[in-house]
Structure formats: structure tokens, C-alpha cells
Coordinates of C-alpha atoms in Angstrom, one line a residue:
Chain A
X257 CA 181.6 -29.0 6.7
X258 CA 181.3 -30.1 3.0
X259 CA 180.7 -26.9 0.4
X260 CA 180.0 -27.5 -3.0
X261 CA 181.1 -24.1 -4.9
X262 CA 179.3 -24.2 -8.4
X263 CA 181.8 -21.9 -11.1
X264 CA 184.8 -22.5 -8.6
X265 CA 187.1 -21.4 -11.3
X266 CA 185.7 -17.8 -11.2
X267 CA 187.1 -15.2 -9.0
X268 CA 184.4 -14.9 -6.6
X269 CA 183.7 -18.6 -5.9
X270 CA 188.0 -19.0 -5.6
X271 CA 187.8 -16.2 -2.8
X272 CA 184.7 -18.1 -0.7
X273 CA 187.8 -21.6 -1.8
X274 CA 190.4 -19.7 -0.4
X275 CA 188.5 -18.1 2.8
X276 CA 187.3 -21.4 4.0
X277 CA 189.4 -23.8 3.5
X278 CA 191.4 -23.8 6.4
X279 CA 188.5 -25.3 8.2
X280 CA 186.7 -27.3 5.7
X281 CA 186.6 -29.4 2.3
X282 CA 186.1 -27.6 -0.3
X283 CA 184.5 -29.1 -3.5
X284 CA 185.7 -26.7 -6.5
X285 CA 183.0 -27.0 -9.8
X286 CA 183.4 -26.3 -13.1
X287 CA 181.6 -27.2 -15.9
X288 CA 184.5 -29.4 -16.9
X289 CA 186.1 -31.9 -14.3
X290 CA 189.2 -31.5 -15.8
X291 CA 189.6 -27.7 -15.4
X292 CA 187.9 -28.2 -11.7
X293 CA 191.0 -30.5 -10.8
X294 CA 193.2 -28.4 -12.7
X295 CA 192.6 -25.4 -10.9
X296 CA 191.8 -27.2 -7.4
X297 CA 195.7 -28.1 -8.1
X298 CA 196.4 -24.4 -8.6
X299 CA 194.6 -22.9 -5.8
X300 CA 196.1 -25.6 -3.2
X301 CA 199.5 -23.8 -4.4
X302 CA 198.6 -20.6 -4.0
X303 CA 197.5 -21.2 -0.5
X304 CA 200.4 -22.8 0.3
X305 CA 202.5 -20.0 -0.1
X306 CA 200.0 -18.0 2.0
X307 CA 200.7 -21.2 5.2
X308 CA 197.3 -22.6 4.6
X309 CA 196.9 -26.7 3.9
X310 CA 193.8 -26.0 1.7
X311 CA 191.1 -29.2 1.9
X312 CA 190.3 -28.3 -2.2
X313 CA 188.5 -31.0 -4.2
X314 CA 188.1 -30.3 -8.1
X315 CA 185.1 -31.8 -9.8
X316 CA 182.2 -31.0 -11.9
X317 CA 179.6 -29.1 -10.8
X318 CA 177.4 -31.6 -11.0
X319 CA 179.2 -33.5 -8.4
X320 CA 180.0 -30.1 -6.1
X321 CA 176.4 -30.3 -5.3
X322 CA 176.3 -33.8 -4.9
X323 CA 179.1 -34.0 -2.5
X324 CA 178.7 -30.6 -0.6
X325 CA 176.4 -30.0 2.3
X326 CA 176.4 -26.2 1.9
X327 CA 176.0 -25.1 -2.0
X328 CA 177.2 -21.9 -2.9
X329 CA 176.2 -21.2 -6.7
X330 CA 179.1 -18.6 -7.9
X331 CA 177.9 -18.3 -11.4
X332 CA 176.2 -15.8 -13.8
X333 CA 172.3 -15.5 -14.2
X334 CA 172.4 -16.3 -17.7
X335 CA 173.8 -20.4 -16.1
X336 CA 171.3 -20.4 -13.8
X337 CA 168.6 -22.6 -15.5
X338 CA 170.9 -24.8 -17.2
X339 CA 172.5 -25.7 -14.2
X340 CA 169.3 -26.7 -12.3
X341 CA 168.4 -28.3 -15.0
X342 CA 171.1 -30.6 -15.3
X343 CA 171.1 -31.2 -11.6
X344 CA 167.7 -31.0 -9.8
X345 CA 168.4 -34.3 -8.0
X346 CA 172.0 -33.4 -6.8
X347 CA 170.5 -30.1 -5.6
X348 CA 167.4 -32.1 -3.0
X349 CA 168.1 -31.6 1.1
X350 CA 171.1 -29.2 0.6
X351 CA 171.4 -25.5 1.5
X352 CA 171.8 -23.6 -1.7
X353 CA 173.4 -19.7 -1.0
X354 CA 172.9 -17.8 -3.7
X355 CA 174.3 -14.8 -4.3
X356 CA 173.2 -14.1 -7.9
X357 CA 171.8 -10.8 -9.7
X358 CA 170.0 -10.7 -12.2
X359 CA 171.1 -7.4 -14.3
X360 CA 171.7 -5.7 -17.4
X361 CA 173.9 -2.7 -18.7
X362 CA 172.1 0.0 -20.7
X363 CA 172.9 3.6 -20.3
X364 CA 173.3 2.6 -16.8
X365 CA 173.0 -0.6 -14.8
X366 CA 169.6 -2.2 -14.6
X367 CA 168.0 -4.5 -12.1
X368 CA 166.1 -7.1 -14.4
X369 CA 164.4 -9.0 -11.6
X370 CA 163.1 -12.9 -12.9
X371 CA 159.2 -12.7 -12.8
X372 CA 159.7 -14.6 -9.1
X373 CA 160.3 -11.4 -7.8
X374 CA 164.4 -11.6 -7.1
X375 CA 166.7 -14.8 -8.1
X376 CA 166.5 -16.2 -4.4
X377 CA 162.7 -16.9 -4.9
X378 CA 163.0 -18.3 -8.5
X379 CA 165.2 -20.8 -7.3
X380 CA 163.0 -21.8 -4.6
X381 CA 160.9 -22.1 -6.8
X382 CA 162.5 -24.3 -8.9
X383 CA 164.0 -26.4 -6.2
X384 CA 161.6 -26.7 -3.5
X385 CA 163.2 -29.7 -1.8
X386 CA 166.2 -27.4 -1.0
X387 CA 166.5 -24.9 1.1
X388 CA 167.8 -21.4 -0.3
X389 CA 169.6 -18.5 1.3
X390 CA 170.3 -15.2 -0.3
X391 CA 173.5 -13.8 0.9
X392 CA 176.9 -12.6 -0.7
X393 CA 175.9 -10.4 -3.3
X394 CA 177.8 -7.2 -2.4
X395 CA 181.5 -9.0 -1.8
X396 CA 183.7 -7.9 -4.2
X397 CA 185.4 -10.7 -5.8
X398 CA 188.7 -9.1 -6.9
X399 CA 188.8 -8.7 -3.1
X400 CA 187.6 -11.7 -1.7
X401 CA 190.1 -14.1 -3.9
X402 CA 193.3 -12.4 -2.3
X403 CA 193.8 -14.0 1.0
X404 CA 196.2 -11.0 2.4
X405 CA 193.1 -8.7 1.9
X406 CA 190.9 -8.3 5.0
X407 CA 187.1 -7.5 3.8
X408 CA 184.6 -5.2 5.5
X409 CA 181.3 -4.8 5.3
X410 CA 177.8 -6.1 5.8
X411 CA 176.3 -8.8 4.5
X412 CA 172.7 -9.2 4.6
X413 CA 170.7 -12.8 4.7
X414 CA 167.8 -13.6 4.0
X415 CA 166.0 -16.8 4.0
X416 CA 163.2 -19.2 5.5
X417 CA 164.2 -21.9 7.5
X418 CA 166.5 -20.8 10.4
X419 CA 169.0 -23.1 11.0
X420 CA 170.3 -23.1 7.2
X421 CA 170.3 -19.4 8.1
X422 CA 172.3 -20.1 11.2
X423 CA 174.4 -21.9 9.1
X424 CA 175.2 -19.5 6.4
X425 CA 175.7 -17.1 8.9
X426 CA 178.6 -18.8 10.9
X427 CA 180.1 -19.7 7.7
X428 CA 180.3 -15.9 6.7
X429 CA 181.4 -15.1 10.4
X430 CA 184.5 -17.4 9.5
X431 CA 185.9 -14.7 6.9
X432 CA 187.5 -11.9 9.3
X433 CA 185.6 -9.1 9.7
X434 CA 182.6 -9.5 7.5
X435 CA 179.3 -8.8 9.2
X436 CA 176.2 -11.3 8.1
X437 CA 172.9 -9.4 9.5
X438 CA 169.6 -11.7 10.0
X439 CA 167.6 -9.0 7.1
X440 CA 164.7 -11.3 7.6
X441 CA 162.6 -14.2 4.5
X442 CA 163.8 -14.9 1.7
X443 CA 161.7 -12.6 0.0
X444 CA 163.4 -9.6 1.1
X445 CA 166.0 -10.8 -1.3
X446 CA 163.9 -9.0 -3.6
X447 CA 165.8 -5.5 -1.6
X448 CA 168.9 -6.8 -1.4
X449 CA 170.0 -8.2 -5.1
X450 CA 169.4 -4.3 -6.6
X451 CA 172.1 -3.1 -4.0
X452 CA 174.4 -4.6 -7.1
X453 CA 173.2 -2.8 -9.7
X454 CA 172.9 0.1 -7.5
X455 CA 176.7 -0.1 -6.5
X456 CA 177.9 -1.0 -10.4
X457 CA 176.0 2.6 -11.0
X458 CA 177.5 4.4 -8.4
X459 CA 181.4 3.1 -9.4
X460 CA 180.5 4.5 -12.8
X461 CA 180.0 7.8 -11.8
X462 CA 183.5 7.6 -9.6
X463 CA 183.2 6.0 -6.6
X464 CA 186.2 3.5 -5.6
X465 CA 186.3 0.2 -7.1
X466 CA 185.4 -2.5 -4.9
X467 CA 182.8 -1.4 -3.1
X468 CA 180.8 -2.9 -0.7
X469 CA 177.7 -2.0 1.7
X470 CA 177.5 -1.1 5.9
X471 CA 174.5 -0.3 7.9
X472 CA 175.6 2.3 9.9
Chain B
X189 CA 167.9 29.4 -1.9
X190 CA 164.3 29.0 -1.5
X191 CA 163.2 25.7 -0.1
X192 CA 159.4 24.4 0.0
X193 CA 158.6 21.4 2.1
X194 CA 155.5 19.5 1.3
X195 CA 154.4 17.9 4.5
X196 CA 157.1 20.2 7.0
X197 CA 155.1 19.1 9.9
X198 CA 156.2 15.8 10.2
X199 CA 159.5 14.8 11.8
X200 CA 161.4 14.2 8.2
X201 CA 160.0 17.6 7.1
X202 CA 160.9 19.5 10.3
X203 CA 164.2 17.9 10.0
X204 CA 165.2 19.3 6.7
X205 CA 164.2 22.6 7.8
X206 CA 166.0 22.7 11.1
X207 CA 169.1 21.5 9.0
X208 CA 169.2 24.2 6.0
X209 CA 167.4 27.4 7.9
X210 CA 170.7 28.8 8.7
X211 CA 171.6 29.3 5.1
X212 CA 168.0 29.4 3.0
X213 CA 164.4 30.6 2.8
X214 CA 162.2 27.7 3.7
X215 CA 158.3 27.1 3.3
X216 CA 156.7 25.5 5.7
X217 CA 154.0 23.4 4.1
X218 CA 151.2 21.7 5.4
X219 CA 148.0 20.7 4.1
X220 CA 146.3 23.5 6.7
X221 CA 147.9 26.4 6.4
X222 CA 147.2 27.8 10.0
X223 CA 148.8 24.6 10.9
X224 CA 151.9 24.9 9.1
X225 CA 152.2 28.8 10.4
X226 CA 151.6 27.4 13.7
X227 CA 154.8 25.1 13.1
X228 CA 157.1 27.5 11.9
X229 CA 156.7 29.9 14.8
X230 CA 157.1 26.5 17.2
X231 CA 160.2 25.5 15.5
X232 CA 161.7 29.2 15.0
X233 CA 161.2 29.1 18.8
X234 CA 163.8 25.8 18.8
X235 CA 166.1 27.1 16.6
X236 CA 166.9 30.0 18.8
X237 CA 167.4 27.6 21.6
X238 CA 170.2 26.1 19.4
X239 CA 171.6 29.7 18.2
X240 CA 169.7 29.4 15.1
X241 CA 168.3 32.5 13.3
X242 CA 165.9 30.4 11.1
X243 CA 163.9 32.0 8.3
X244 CA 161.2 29.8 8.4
X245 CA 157.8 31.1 6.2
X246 CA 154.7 28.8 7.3
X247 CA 152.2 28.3 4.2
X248 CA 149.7 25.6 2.7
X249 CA 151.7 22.7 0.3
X250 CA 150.4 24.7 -2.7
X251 CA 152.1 28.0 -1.5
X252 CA 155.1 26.3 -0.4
X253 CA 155.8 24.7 -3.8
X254 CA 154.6 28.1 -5.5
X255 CA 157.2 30.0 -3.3
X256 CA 160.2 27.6 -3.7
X257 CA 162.7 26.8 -6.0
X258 CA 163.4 23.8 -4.8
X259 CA 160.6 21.5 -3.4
X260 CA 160.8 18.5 -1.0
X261 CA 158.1 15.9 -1.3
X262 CA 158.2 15.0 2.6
X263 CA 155.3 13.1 2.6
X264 CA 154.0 9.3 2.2
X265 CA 153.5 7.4 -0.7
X266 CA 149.5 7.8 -0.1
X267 CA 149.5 11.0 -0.2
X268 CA 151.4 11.7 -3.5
X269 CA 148.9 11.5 -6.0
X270 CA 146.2 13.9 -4.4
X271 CA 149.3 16.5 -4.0
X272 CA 149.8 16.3 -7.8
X273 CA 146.7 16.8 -8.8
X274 CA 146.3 19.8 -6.5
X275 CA 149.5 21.6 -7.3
X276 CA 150.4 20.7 -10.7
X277 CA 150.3 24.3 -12.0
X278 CA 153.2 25.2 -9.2
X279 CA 155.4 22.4 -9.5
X280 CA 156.2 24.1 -13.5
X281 CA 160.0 24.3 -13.3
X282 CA 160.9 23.0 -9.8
X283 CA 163.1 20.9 -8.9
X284 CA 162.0 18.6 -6.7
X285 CA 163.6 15.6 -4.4
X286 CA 162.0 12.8 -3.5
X287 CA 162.5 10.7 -1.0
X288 CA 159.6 9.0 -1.0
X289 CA 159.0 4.7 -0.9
X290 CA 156.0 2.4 -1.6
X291 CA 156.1 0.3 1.0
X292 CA 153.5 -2.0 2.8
X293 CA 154.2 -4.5 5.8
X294 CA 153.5 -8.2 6.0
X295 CA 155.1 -10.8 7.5
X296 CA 158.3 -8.5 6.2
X297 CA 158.3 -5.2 4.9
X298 CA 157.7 -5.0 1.1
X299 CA 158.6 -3.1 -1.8
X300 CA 155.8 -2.7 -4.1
X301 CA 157.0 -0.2 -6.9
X302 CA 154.4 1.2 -8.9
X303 CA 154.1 0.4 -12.3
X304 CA 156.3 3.6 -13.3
X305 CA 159.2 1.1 -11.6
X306 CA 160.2 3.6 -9.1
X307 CA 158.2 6.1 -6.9
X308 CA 160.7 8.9 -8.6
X309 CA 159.9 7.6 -12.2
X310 CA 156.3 8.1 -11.2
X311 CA 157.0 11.7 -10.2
X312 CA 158.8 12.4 -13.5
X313 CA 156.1 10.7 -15.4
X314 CA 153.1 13.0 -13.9
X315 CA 155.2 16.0 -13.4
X316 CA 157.2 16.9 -16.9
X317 CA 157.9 20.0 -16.6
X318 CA 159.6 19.7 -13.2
X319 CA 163.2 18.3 -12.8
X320 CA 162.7 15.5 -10.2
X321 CA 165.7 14.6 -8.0
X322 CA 165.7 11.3 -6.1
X323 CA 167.3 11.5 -2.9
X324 CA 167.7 11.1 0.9
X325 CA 165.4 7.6 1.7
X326 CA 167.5 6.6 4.0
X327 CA 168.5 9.4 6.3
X328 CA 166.6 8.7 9.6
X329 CA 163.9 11.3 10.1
X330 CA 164.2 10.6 14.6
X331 CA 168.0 12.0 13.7
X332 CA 167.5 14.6 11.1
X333 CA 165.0 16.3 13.1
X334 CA 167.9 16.6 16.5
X335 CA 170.0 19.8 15.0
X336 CA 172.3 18.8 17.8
X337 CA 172.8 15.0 16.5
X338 CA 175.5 14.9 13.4
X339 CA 174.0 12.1 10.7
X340 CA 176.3 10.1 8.7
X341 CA 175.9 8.0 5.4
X342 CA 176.1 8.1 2.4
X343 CA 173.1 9.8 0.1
X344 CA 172.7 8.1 -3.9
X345 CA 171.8 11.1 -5.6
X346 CA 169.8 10.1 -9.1
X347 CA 168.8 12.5 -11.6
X348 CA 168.4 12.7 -15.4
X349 CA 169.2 16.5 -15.3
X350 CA 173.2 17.1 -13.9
X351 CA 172.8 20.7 -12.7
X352 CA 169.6 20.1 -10.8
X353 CA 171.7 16.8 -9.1
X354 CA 174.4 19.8 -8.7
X355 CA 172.1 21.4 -6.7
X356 CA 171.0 19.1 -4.7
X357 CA 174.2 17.5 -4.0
X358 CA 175.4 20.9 -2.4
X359 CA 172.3 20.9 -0.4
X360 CA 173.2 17.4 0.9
X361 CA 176.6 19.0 1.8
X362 CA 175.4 21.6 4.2
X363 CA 173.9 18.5 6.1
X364 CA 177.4 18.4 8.9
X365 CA 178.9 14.6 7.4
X366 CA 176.6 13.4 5.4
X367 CA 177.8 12.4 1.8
X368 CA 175.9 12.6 -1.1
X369 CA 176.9 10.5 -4.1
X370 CA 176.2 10.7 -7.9
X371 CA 174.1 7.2 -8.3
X372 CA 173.1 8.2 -12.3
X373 CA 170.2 8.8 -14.0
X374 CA 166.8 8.8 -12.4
X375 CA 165.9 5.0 -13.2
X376 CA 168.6 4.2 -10.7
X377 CA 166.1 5.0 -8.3
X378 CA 164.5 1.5 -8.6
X379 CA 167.6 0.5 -7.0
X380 CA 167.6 2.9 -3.9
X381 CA 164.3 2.8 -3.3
X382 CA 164.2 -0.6 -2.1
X383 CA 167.0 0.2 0.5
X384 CA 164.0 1.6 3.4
X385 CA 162.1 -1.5 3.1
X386 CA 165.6 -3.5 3.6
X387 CA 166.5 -1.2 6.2
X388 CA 163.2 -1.6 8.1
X389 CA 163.7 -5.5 7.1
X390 CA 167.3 -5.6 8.9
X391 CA 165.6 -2.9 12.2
X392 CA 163.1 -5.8 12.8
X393 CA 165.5 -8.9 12.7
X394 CA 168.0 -6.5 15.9
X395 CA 169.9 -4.2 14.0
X396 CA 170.2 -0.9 16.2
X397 CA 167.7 2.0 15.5
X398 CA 167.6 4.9 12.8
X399 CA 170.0 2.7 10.3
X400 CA 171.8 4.7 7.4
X401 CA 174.0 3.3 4.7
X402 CA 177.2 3.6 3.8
X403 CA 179.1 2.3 1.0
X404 CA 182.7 1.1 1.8

């Protein structure tokens, strides 16, 4: 499979590089195509030394979403709308994961949801000739970007059109021992994005670092 | 400690009983009193089948409040508002939990806040003189009402006022393996809250019955 990764060159969109690209290419965004080659270079390294013979790509983001398949948009909230903006076309017929909160730090961490009801439906809303599947949000990137680090936990999906779900599910079934669970439309995003906030809260009043969620 | 449940007849209500009568004082409410006596002889009768010398007190919701110290809203969202109004002279000085979502099913299960932001914020709002205590949405109330079934999970706590959390955190406790955790201040309940839909989302897509969370 082809997978665009949109802010490659952060931690978290490194560790979905580094979990999947022993089995497919790998297109790693940045808002410069320079730094996207650079660090496609450095992460190719990296996973050498770990025995993997990494697929990596650097580009822009622009043309991670051109080239991918499967679009996995690893950046901040506050990106969001420039990004579609510059790249509505690029985005049309792919499967868009996002995994982005929309949140804000006051005396504790609050959920700010867009007036679409969660960031999932907003950018449905915004791309409507894509399909979009909310997923992802409660892997911890320090984690997930250190291949010798096996993750746990499960991971919730939501979205509309089943075989993109299918899709995003094998794809998270490929990173050992994470758990995607069917948690119905992409509306019930809307339950799933405060979970970060939530966890953010409950690290500040002393729980481990890194935390992540199970359904037990 | 003296314990008044709001609602004690119904499964969630019984539960908490059946799991803190070894140690506490606790009024069973109901909204017909005769009924709610009626309940706490019948479950008295249960507890001694499981060795359990329960003082259980069976009263109307008004005197159940009036009598306890700390209060349990174990009812639905429906029925909040007409409880206030009825009882707002003996909530003065309580603390009291709530569990309690706003929830309505669709296609999906939804969350639909009210305006307050959070069912608990809603509480607070109508209820300033009480100390309100957001906790326990997602325990199952099939499990919690089986004293011979240990629960497990984890239990946000949220509260503006720390030694009411204290208090309610060392009720959690007595609960054999569940663990309650310090989620902040009361807003954070915007961000539990949502979990029950979620969970009910995850139920109806094949995840196994009576779900709890757990943060790992």
C-alpha cells in the first residue's frame, strides 16, 4: 500500500514511518521537500540499524497526499485548514485517518470541539470527495516512534464507509499488539477525540506518562 | 459514613449499596418510599446470603439525601431536574457523585451535553451549596449489582473541591480492584462523560458486554 503521512517529521507521524514500513512505501511530508528528504534519509538509517529496509519517500505534503492511497494527517489543529486549503485536489478519492484533537490548556486541559461537532466531521465536511476515518488519537507518540517498544492498547475507529474502515483497521493490526475496535460512524468521533484531553488531565495529576486507553 | 442513593432501586443503585453496606449507613431512596423500604428489606435478605450484615435504611429520595452525607445521583438524565427542584433544601452541604450521562440513540448512540457542557457542571450550576463529585459512568451496573463478581477499571474522579474527591476516592477503594483516579477539576467531566455513549458505541459494533475502561 501507498501512505501519505502529512507532518512526517513529527514524532508521531515518524512512529506510524517506522511501524509500517517494512511492508509498504512510505511517503514522509513536510511542509518543506527538503526537510521531508532530509529526514526520509534519517529515518531509513535509523531503521537500518533496527534490520528493517524501510520503503521511505520524502516529499512535501502536498505530494504525500498526492502520491499515497491511505493519508494519515499527523499534524496539529491549528495546520489543519491551511493544509486543506492548499491541497483540496490532492486530498479527492483517498482515505484520510485523522487522528487530530482539537484542545486547549487552561487550568486544565480542554476539549475545544470545531462547531462540526469533533475534527473527524469538520473534515468531512470540508472534503466530501474523501473518505475520513477517525482513529489513532490515544497512541502515544514518544512510544510509537521507538521501534524496540511494543504498544498496547485500544484503538477505537470510527467512520462511514466500511471498507476504508477495513482498511484502516488492518493497517493498525500491522503494529504488534494494538487493538483497532469497529466504535461505529464517524460521528462517534465526537466521544473519542476528548479521551485526549481527558488522558493529558489525568497525567497531570500523576498518572504515568504515556498513557493510552483499553476496554476492558 | 452515611450514604443516600437517589434512585437505589435500580440495578446501578442496588449495586452501590450491596458494595459499601459492609462498612456504611446507606439510604435507600426511591421516589415511593414503601417501595424503597420494600427494597432494603429484599436486599438485606441477599446480603445475608453472601455473609453480609448490611445496614441498609429504606426512605423516599428526599429523606435519603436529608439523611446522608454523601449522596449518589443514581438516576437518568430525565429525571435530574424534577429531583432538584424537589430536594434542593437537603442537598445544602452534600457531597454528591454523579454519574449520570445525556445520552440519546440514533443510528449511534450520542452525546448531547447540556448547555452547562457537562451533566456534572449542570449539577454544580443548580446545586451551589453542595460539593458535586463526578464519578463512576463507566462501571457496569449488571456487574456492580453481583457482590460476588470483582469489577475492574479504572474510575476518573473530577472535582473542584480536593477533600470531597478525598472522599470519594476512598469510597471507590472499598470497591475490591477498582481504581479510582484524580482526573482534575470538575470541567473535566465534559471529557468522561462522553466515555458511556462510546462504550455503548464500541458494545453495538461486538465488543463483549458490561465494558469498563482502563488506562494503560
Amino acid at each position: 500500500m501507498k501512505i501519505g503521512i502529512v507532518g512526517a517529521t513529527g514524532s508521531f507521524g515518524k512512529g506510524l514511518a517506522y511501524r509500517w514500513a517494512k511492508k509498504h512505501t512510505i511517503y514522509i511530508g513536510s511542509r518543506w521537500r527538503e526537510k521531508g528528504e532530509q529526514r526520509a534519509r534519517d529515518y531509513r538509517l535509523e531503521l537500518q540499524k533496527y534490520g528493517i529496509d524501510a520503503r521511505l519517500v520524502g516529499t512535501s505534503n502536498q505530494d504525500a497526499i498526492a502520491n499515497g492511497d491511505v493519508i494519515v494527517l499527523s499534524v496539529k489543529f491549528e495546520h489543519l485548514m491551511p493544509l486543506i486549503a492548499d491541497s483540496r485536489e490532492q486530498f479527492r478519492n483517498k482515505i484520510v485517518i485523522s487522528p487530530i484533537v482539537s484542545l486547549k490548556k487552561g487550568q486544565s486541559f480542554q476539549y475545544v470541539p470545531p462547531s462540526a461537532g469533533s475534527v473527524a466531521l469538520l473534515i468531512q465536511e470540508m472534503l466530501p470527495n474523501s473518505t475520513i476515518v477517525s482513529a489513532l488519537h490515544t497512541i502515544p507518540a514518544n512510544r510509537l516512534q521507538r521501534p524496540d517498544i511494543i504498544l498496547e492498547g485500544d484503538v477505537p475507529i470510527c467512520g462511514d464507509n466500511r471498507e476504508a474502515k477495513e482498511t484502516v483497521i488492518s493497517l493498525i493490526k500491522e503494529i504488534e499488539r494494538l487493538n483497532p475496535i469497529d466504535a461505529g460512524p464517524l460521528e462517534v468521533s465526537k466521544m473519542v477525540e476528548p479521551i485526549v484531553p481527558l488522558i493529558l488531565n489525568i497525567k497531570q495529576h500523576g498518572l504515568k506518562k504515556d498513557t493510552s486507553i483499553k476496554f476492558i
